[in-house]
CSV table of C-alpha atoms and ligand atoms in Angstrom, one decimal:
chain,number,residue,atom,x,y,z
A,1,MET,CA,0.0,0.0,0.0
A,2,THR,CA,1.4,3.4,-0.9
A,3,VAL,CA,1.2,6.3,1.4
A,4,ALA,CA,-1.4,7.9,-0.8
A,5,GLU,CA,-3.6,4.8,-0.6
A,6,MET,CA,-3.2,4.7,3.2
A,7,VAL,CA,-4.4,8.2,3.7
A,8,THR,CA,-7.3,7.9,1.3
A,9,ALA,CA,-8.3,4.7,3.2
A,10,ASP,CA,-9.1,6.9,6.2
A,11,ALA,CA,-12.6,8.2,5.6
A,12,SER,CA,-12.5,11.2,7.9
A,13,PHE,CA,-9.2,12.3,6.4
A,14,SER,CA,-10.6,12.0,2.9
A,15,ARG,CA,-13.7,14.0,4.0
A,16,LYS,CA,-11.4,16.8,5.2
A,17,ILE,CA,-9.5,16.8,2.0
A,18,ARG,CA,-12.8,17.0,0.1
A,19,VAL,CA,-13.9,20.0,2.2
A,20,MET,CA,-10.6,21.7,1.6
A,21,GLN,CA,-10.7,21.0,-2.2
A,22,LYS,CA,-14.2,22.4,-2.4
A,23,PHE,CA,-13.2,25.4,-0.4
A,24,PHE,CA,-10.3,26.3,-2.6
A,25,GLY,CA,-12.2,25.6,-5.8
A,26,LEU,CA,-10.2,22.4,-6.7
A,27,GLN,CA,-11.5,19.2,-8.2
A,28,VAL,CA,-13.1,17.3,-5.4
A,29,THR,CA,-11.5,13.9,-5.3
A,30,GLY,CA,-10.9,13.4,-1.5
A,31,LYS,CA,-7.4,12.4,-2.3
A,32,LEU,CA,-4.2,14.2,-1.4
A,33,ASP,CA,-3.3,14.9,-5.0
A,34,TYR,CA,-0.7,17.2,-6.4
A,35,SER,CA,-2.8,20.4,-6.7
A,36,THR,CA,-4.2,19.9,-3.2
A,37,MET,CA,-0.6,19.6,-1.9
A,38,ALA,CA,0.4,22.7,-3.8
A,39,VAL,CA,-2.4,24.7,-2.1
A,40,MET,CA,-1.4,23.4,1.3
A,41,ASN,CA,2.2,24.4,0.8
A,42,LYS,CA,1.3,27.9,-0.5
A,43,PRO,CA,2.3,30.7,1.8
A,44,ARG,CA,-0.8,32.3,3.4
A,45,CYS,CA,-1.3,36.0,3.5
A,46,GLY,CA,-0.6,37.2,6.9
A,47,MET,CA,-1.9,40.7,6.3
A,48,PRO,CA,-4.7,41.3,8.8
A,49,ASP,CA,-6.6,43.6,6.5
A,50,VAL,CA,-7.2,41.3,3.6
A,51,ALA,CA,-10.8,40.2,3.3
A,52,ASN,CA,-11.1,36.5,3.4
A,53,TYR,CA,-14.8,36.0,3.2
A,54,HIS,CA,-16.4,34.6,0.1
A,55,LEU,CA,-19.8,35.3,-1.5
A,56,PHE,CA,-21.7,32.6,-3.4
A,57,PRO,CA,-21.3,32.6,-7.2
A,58,GLY,CA,-23.7,35.2,-8.6
A,59,GLU,CA,-23.8,36.9,-5.2
A,60,PRO,CA,-27.3,36.0,-4.3
A,61,LYS,CA,-28.7,38.2,-1.5
A,62,TRP,CA,-32.0,39.2,0.0
A,63,THR,CA,-33.6,42.2,-1.6
A,64,LYS,CA,-35.4,43.2,1.6
A,65,THR,CA,-34.0,44.0,5.1
A,66,THR,CA,-36.7,42.5,7.3
A,67,LEU,CA,-36.8,38.7,7.0
A,68,THR,CA,-39.2,36.3,8.7
A,69,TYR,CA,-38.1,33.0,10.2
A,70,ARG,CA,-40.0,30.1,11.6
A,71,ILE,CA,-38.8,27.2,13.6
A,72,ASP,CA,-40.8,24.4,12.1
A,73,LYS,CA,-39.5,21.3,13.7
A,74,TYR,CA,-37.6,21.0,17.0
A,75,THR,CA,-35.1,18.5,18.3
A,76,ALA,CA,-35.5,16.1,21.2
A,77,THR,CA,-32.1,16.8,22.7
A,78,MET,CA,-32.8,20.5,23.7
A,79,SER,CA,-35.7,22.3,25.3
A,80,LYS,CA,-37.8,24.4,23.0
A,81,SER,CA,-36.9,27.5,24.7
A,82,ASP,CA,-33.2,26.7,24.5
A,83,VAL,CA,-33.5,26.2,20.8
A,84,ASP,CA,-35.5,29.4,20.4
A,85,ARG,CA,-32.8,31.3,22.3
A,86,ALA,CA,-29.9,29.8,20.3
A,87,ILE,CA,-31.6,30.6,17.0
A,88,ASP,CA,-32.5,34.1,18.1
A,89,MET,CA,-28.9,34.8,19.2
A,90,GLY,CA,-27.5,33.2,16.0
A,91,LEU,CA,-29.6,35.7,13.9
A,92,LYS,CA,-28.8,38.6,16.2
A,93,ALA,CA,-25.1,38.1,15.6
A,94,TRP,CA,-25.8,39.2,11.9
A,95,SER,CA,-28.5,41.8,12.6
A,96,ASP,CA,-26.0,43.5,15.0
A,97,ALA,CA,-23.6,44.0,12.1
A,98,ALA,CA,-25.7,44.9,9.2
A,99,PRO,CA,-29.1,46.6,8.6
A,100,LEU,CA,-31.1,43.4,8.8
A,101,SER,CA,-33.9,42.5,11.1
A,102,PHE,CA,-35.5,39.2,11.8
A,103,VAL,CA,-39.1,38.6,12.7
A,104,LYS,CA,-40.2,35.3,14.2
A,105,THR,CA,-43.4,33.7,12.9
A,106,ASN,CA,-45.2,30.5,14.0
A,107,GLN,CA,-47.2,29.8,10.9
A,108,GLY,CA,-47.1,29.8,7.1
A,109,GLU,CA,-44.1,30.2,4.9
A,110,ALA,CA,-41.3,32.3,6.4
A,111,ASP,CA,-38.2,33.5,4.4
A,112,ILE,CA,-36.0,31.3,6.6
A,113,MET,CA,-37.7,28.0,7.5
A,114,ILE,CA,-35.7,26.3,10.2
A,115,SER,CA,-36.0,22.6,11.0
A,116,PHE,CA,-34.3,19.6,12.5
A,117,GLU,CA,-34.3,16.8,10.0
A,118,SER,CA,-33.2,13.1,9.8
A,119,GLY,CA,-31.6,11.4,6.9
A,120,ASP,CA,-33.4,11.9,3.6
A,121,HIS,CA,-35.7,14.9,4.1
A,122,GLY,CA,-36.8,15.8,0.6
A,123,ASP,CA,-34.3,18.4,-0.6
A,124,SER,CA,-31.8,16.0,-2.2
A,125,TYR,CA,-29.2,16.7,0.5
A,126,PRO,CA,-29.9,13.8,2.9
A,127,PHE,CA,-28.2,14.0,6.4
A,128,ASP,CA,-25.6,11.3,7.3
A,129,GLY,CA,-26.3,10.4,10.9
A,130,PRO,CA,-24.0,11.4,13.8
A,131,ARG,CA,-21.0,13.7,12.9
A,132,GLY,CA,-20.1,14.4,9.2
A,133,THR,CA,-22.5,17.0,8.0
A,134,LEU,CA,-24.0,18.9,10.9
A,135,ALA,CA,-26.4,21.3,9.0
A,136,HIS,CA,-26.9,23.1,5.8
A,137,ALA,CA,-28.5,26.3,4.6
A,138,PHE,CA,-29.7,27.4,1.2
A,139,ALA,CA,-28.4,30.7,-0.2
A,140,PRO,CA,-30.9,33.6,-0.4
A,141,GLY,CA,-33.8,33.2,-2.8
A,142,GLU,CA,-37.4,32.0,-3.2
A,143,GLY,CA,-38.7,28.7,-2.0
A,144,LEU,CA,-35.9,26.7,-0.3
A,145,GLY,CA,-33.7,29.8,-0.4
A,146,GLY,CA,-32.6,30.8,3.2
A,147,ASP,CA,-34.0,27.6,4.6
A,148,THR,CA,-31.8,26.1,7.3
A,149,HIS,CA,-31.7,22.4,8.3
A,150,PHE,CA,-30.0,20.8,11.2
A,151,ASP,CA,-29.1,17.1,11.3
A,152,ASN,CA,-31.3,15.7,14.0
A,153,ALA,CA,-28.8,12.8,14.6
A,154,GLU,CA,-26.3,15.2,16.2
A,155,ARG,CA,-26.3,15.9,19.9
A,156,TRP,CA,-27.4,19.6,19.9
A,157,THR,CA,-26.7,21.5,23.1
A,158,PRO,CA,-27.0,25.0,24.5
A,159,GLY,CA,-23.5,24.5,26.1
A,160,ALA,CA,-20.0,23.4,25.3
A,161,ASN,CA,-20.6,19.7,24.9
A,162,GLY,CA,-21.9,18.0,21.8
A,163,PHE,CA,-22.5,20.5,19.1
A,164,ASN,CA,-23.4,24.0,20.3
A,165,LEU,CA,-26.6,25.0,18.4
A,166,PHE,CA,-25.9,28.7,18.6
A,167,THR,CA,-22.4,28.2,17.0
A,168,VAL,CA,-23.7,26.1,14.1
A,169,ALA,CA,-26.8,28.2,13.6
A,170,ALA,CA,-24.9,31.4,13.4
A,171,HIS,CA,-22.6,29.8,10.8
A,172,GLU,CA,-25.5,28.5,8.8
A,173,PHE,CA,-27.3,31.9,8.9
A,174,GLY,CA,-24.2,33.3,7.3
A,175,HIS,CA,-24.9,31.0,4.4
A,176,ALA,CA,-28.6,31.8,4.5
A,177,LEU,CA,-27.7,35.4,4.1
A,178,GLY,CA,-25.3,34.9,1.2
A,179,LEU,CA,-21.9,34.2,2.7
A,180,GLY,CA,-19.7,31.2,1.6
A,181,HIS,CA,-16.8,30.0,3.6
A,182,SER,CA,-14.0,32.3,4.7
A,183,SER,CA,-10.3,31.4,4.7
A,184,ASP,CA,-9.7,33.5,7.8
A,185,PRO,CA,-9.3,31.0,10.7
A,186,THR,CA,-10.8,33.5,13.1
A,187,ALA,CA,-14.0,33.9,11.1
A,188,LEU,CA,-17.3,32.3,12.0
A,189,MET,CA,-17.6,31.3,8.3
A,190,TYR,CA,-14.2,29.4,8.5
A,191,PRO,CA,-15.2,25.8,7.8
A,192,THR,CA,-14.2,24.2,11.0
A,193,TYR,CA,-16.3,23.8,14.1
A,194,LYS,CA,-15.2,25.8,17.1
A,195,TYR,CA,-17.5,26.3,20.1
A,196,GLN,CA,-18.5,29.9,20.5
A,197,HIS,CA,-20.0,31.2,23.7
A,198,PRO,CA,-23.3,32.8,22.9
A,199,ILE,CA,-23.2,35.4,25.6
A,200,GLY,CA,-21.4,38.5,24.5
A,201,PHE,CA,-20.6,36.9,21.1
A,202,ARG,CA,-19.6,39.6,18.6
A,203,LEU,CA,-19.2,38.7,14.9
A,204,PRO,CA,-15.5,38.5,14.0
A,205,LYS,CA,-14.2,41.2,11.7
A,206,ASP,CA,-14.0,39.2,8.5
A,207,ASP,CA,-17.6,38.1,8.8
A,208,VAL,CA,-18.7,41.8,9.5
A,209,LYS,CA,-16.9,42.8,6.3
A,210,GLY,CA,-18.6,40.0,4.4
A,211,ILE,CA,-22.1,40.8,5.5
A,212,GLN,CA,-21.6,44.5,5.0
A,213,ALA,CA,-20.3,43.9,1.5
A,214,LEU,CA,-23.8,42.5,0.8
A,215,TYR,CA,-26.1,44.6,2.9
A,216,GLY,CA,-24.1,47.7,3.7
A,217,THR,CA,-23.2,49.1,7.1
A,218,LYS,CA,-25.7,49.4,9.9
A,219,HIS,CA,-27.7,52.7,10.0
A,220,SER,CA,-25.7,54.2,7.1
A,221,GLY,CA,-27.3,57.6,6.5
A,222,GLN,CA,-30.2,57.0,8.9
A,223,LYS,CA,-28.6,57.5,12.3
A,224,THR,CA,-28.2,61.2,12.9
A,225,SER,CA,-31.7,62.4,13.5
A,226,VAL,CA,-33.0,59.5,15.6
A,227,VAL,CA,-31.9,61.0,19.0
A,228,SER,CA,-35.0,62.7,20.3
A,229,GLU,CA,-35.0,66.5,20.5
A,230,SER,CA,-36.0,66.8,24.1
A,231,PRO,CA,-33.5,65.1,26.3
A,232,HIS,CA,-36.2,63.1,28.2
A,233,PRO,CA,-39.2,61.5,26.7
A,234,ALA,CA,-42.5,63.2,27.6
A,235,HIS,CA,-43.9,61.1,30.5
A,236,CYS,CA,-47.5,61.7,29.5
A,237,HIS,CA,-47.1,60.4,26.0
A,238,PRO,CA,-49.9,57.9,25.4
A,239,ASN,CA,-47.5,55.3,23.9
A,240,LEU,CA,-44.9,55.6,26.7
A,241,SER,CA,-43.9,52.3,28.2
A,242,PHE,CA,-41.2,51.8,30.8
A,243,ASP,CA,-38.1,49.6,30.7
A,244,ALA,CA,-38.3,48.9,34.4
A,245,VAL,CA,-40.2,50.0,37.5
A,246,THR,CA,-39.3,49.4,41.2
A,247,ALA,CA,-40.1,50.8,44.6
A,248,LEU,CA,-37.2,52.1,46.5
A,249,GLY,CA,-38.0,53.1,50.1
A,250,ASN,CA,-41.0,55.4,49.9
A,251,GLU,CA,-40.4,56.2,46.2
A,252,LEU,CA,-41.3,54.6,42.9
A,253,LEU,CA,-38.6,54.7,40.2
A,254,PHE,CA,-39.6,54.4,36.5
A,255,PHE,CA,-36.9,53.8,34.0
A,256,LYS,CA,-36.9,54.5,30.3
A,257,ASP,CA,-34.0,54.7,27.9
A,258,ARG,CA,-31.6,57.3,29.4
A,259,SER,CA,-34.1,58.7,31.9
A,260,PHE,CA,-35.8,57.8,35.1
A,261,TRP,CA,-38.5,59.4,37.1
A,262,ARG,CA,-38.8,59.3,40.9
A,263,ARG,CA,-42.3,59.4,42.4
A,264,GLN,CA,-42.6,60.0,46.1
A,265,THR,CA,-45.7,58.3,47.4
A,266,GLN,CA,-47.0,61.6,48.9
A,267,LEU,CA,-46.0,63.7,45.9
A,268,THR,CA,-47.7,63.7,42.5
A,269,THR,CA,-45.2,65.5,40.4
A,270,LEU,CA,-42.7,63.6,38.4
A,271,ARG,CA,-39.4,65.0,37.4
A,272,ALA,CA,-37.2,63.4,34.8
A,273,ASN,CA,-33.6,62.6,35.8
A,274,SER,CA,-30.8,61.4,33.8
A,275,ILE,CA,-29.9,57.8,34.7
A,276,ALA,CA,-26.2,58.4,33.8
A,277,ALA,CA,-26.1,61.3,36.3
A,278,SER,CA,-27.6,59.4,39.2
A,279,PHE,CA,-26.3,55.9,38.4
A,280,PRO,CA,-23.3,56.3,36.2
A,281,GLN,CA,-22.8,52.5,36.2
A,282,LEU,CA,-26.1,52.0,34.6
A,283,MET,CA,-25.9,54.7,31.9
A,284,ALA,CA,-29.1,53.9,30.1
A,285,ASN,CA,-31.6,51.2,29.1
A,286,VAL,CA,-32.2,49.3,32.3
A,287,ASP,CA,-33.8,45.9,31.7
A,288,ALA,CA,-35.4,45.3,35.0
A,289,ALA,CA,-35.4,46.2,38.7
A,290,TYR,CA,-36.8,45.1,41.9
A,291,GLU,CA,-36.7,46.0,45.6
A,292,ILE,CA,-36.4,43.9,48.7
A,293,ALA,CA,-38.0,46.4,51.1
A,294,GLU,CA,-37.0,44.6,54.3
A,295,ARG,CA,-33.3,45.0,53.3
A,296,GLY,CA,-33.7,48.5,51.9
A,297,THR,CA,-32.0,47.2,48.8
A,298,ALA,CA,-32.9,47.4,45.1
A,299,TYR,CA,-31.4,45.4,42.2
A,300,PHE,CA,-31.0,46.8,38.7
A,301,PHE,CA,-30.5,44.6,35.7
A,302,LYS,CA,-28.8,45.3,32.4
A,303,GLY,CA,-27.7,42.6,30.1
A,304,PRO,CA,-25.9,39.8,32.0
A,305,HIS,CA,-25.1,42.2,34.9
A,306,TYR,CA,-26.8,43.4,38.0
A,307,TRP,CA,-26.1,46.0,40.6
A,308,ALA,CA,-27.3,46.2,44.2
A,309,THR,CA,-28.2,49.5,45.8
A,310,ARG,CA,-28.6,50.8,49.2
A,311,GLY,CA,-31.0,53.7,48.9
A,312,LEU,CA,-30.1,55.5,45.8
A,313,ARG,CA,-26.5,54.4,46.0
A,314,ILE,CA,-25.1,51.5,44.0
A,315,GLN,CA,-23.0,49.2,46.1
A,316,GLY,CA,-20.0,47.6,44.5
A,317,PRO,CA,-19.2,46.4,41.1
A,318,PRO,CA,-21.7,44.7,38.7
A,319,ARG,CA,-22.2,41.0,39.3
A,320,LEU,CA,-23.5,38.3,36.9
A,321,ILE,CA,-27.1,37.3,36.8
A,322,TYR,CA,-26.0,33.6,36.8
A,323,ASP,CA,-25.4,34.1,40.6
A,324,PHE,CA,-29.2,33.8,40.8
A,325,GLY,CA,-29.0,30.4,39.1
A,326,LEU,CA,-30.2,31.6,35.7
A,327,PRO,CA,-29.1,29.3,32.8
A,328,SER,CA,-25.9,30.6,31.1
A,329,ILE,CA,-27.7,31.1,27.8
A,330,VAL,CA,-29.8,33.9,29.3
A,331,GLN,CA,-28.2,37.2,28.2
A,332,LYS,CA,-30.7,39.5,29.8
A,333,ILE,CA,-33.9,39.4,31.7
A,334,ASP,CA,-37.1,41.2,30.8
A,335,ALA,CA,-38.5,41.9,34.2
A,336,ALA,CA,-38.0,40.9,37.8
A,337,VAL,CA,-40.3,41.1,40.9
A,338,HIS,CA,-39.7,40.2,44.5
A,339,LEU,CA,-42.7,38.7,46.4
A,340,THR,CA,-42.5,39.8,50.0
A,341,SER,CA,-45.0,37.3,51.2
A,342,SER,CA,-43.2,34.2,49.9
A,343,LYS,CA,-39.7,35.8,50.0
A,344,LYS,CA,-39.3,34.7,46.3
A,345,THR,CA,-37.9,36.6,43.3
A,346,LEU,CA,-39.3,35.8,39.9
A,347,PHE,CA,-37.2,36.6,36.8
A,348,PHE,CA,-38.9,36.8,33.4
A,349,VAL,CA,-37.1,35.9,30.2
A,350,GLY,CA,-39.0,35.8,27.0
A,351,GLU,CA,-41.9,33.4,27.5
A,352,ASP,CA,-40.3,31.8,30.6
A,353,PHE,CA,-39.8,32.7,34.2
A,354,TYR,CA,-37.4,31.5,36.8
A,355,ARG,CA,-37.7,31.5,40.5
B,401,TQI,N1,-22.2,21.8,6.6
B,401,TQI,C1,-21.6,22.5,5.6
B,401,TQI,C2,-21.6,24.0,6.1
B,401,TQI,O1,-22.6,24.6,6.3
B,401,TQI,C3,-22.2,22.5,4.2
B,401,TQI,C4,-21.2,22.9,3.2
B,401,TQI,C5,-20.1,22.2,2.8
B,401,TQI,C6,-21.2,24.2,2.6
B,401,TQI,N2,-19.4,23.0,1.9
B,401,TQI,C7,-20.1,24.2,1.7
B,401,TQI,C8,-22.0,25.3,2.6
B,401,TQI,C9,-19.7,25.3,1.0
B,401,TQI,C10,-21.7,26.3,1.9
B,401,TQI,C11,-20.6,26.4,1.1
B,401,TQI,O2,-20.5,24.5,6.2
B,401,TQI,S1,-21.3,21.2,7.8
B,401,TQI,C12,-19.4,23.8,10.2
B,401,TQI,C13,-18.1,24.2,10.5
B,401,TQI,C14,-20.9,22.5,8.9
B,401,TQI,C15,-19.7,22.9,9.2
B,401,TQI,O3,-22.2,20.4,8.5
B,401,TQI,O4,-20.1,20.6,7.4
B,401,TQI,C16,-20.5,24.5,10.8
B,401,TQI,C17,-22.0,23.2,9.5
B,401,TQI,F1,-17.2,23.4,9.8
B,401,TQI,F2,-17.8,25.4,10.3
B,401,TQI,F3,-17.9,23.9,11.8
B,401,TQI,C18,-21.8,24.2,10.4
B,401,TQI,CL1,-20.2,25.7,11.9
B,402,CA,CA1,-24.5,14.4,10.5
B,403,ZN,ZN1,-31.9,19.9,4.0
B,404,ZN,ZN1,-20.5,26.4,6.2
């Protein structure tokens, strides 16, 4: 047996060679042939500024900026809410970098139909059981275009074991939006699996360049006039809603964007204050707040962090919401309330609550 025969006899090696050949546009033989060796030995460009992303031939892209998605079939290995979160965060990675938004639907035909499928599932790209192909997505377009399928034979997880659904979904959505593979090893679109922690994930530079090459930069030409003329929103506006409300001593605090209002129980006037001036650590956009009156303490939540106060004074550095036992995939909470009678605190996240 020659060396070449030995290496081709190893199926996973051959598979890797095939992936590499496909990536570099070589004839896909699965064998370590001369042109493949030549590519392997070629010096790689070390210049950080060279774009390494690839678009699909013909550069298909969506011609609208709001896309619908629907999770049509779930998997048995992960809870429905963990799947929803991984998918949402996978899409958010892209909508944070380009002027795209994604709207979830639960019925009818969405632009991006998402499902977990086993073996042959009717699109002439059957899945292959555990490992091998993990998922695939169709380039932008009508019908199957944008649709994203995950191999139900994989052990999908919200964490670092098995295959992390967020990681693979974010990669697949790159394809569904029109990106091919990148030759930049730090890119999400680089064709090797590397677990990415969903919380605080930011799209690597090369992927940002790729998505912006297709859809432009976020807010280009639409940003300047959005900041409202009055520094604080009018508190009587009929559409006003609050980000968070909590009692604090004998006052009620209402938070909205960069402002908060203090309402003393015996007073009826409300005066807007700047959050940044009173609570510089919070700056703006508080997610949730609650008070434990017996302790004279309130807690403020923003993203994965929370702060404790004594009166109107924040005590100490921010801490992580996982201290409360929230699952690590939760990136922010929507609301929190402390029930004095049962001494329990409820945290609301999407359609779930934790206690
Ligand atoms: N599935 C391939 C992928 O999505 C499908 C594929 C192969 C492909 N060659 C392609 C898609 C060329 C577009 C263009 O990449 S996969 C990873 C990796 C896969 C691989 O199952 O091999 C991820 C799916 F390699 F990056 F980890 C997801 Cl994240
Ligand atoms: Ca598989
Ligand atoms: Zn499929
Ligand atoms: Zn890929």
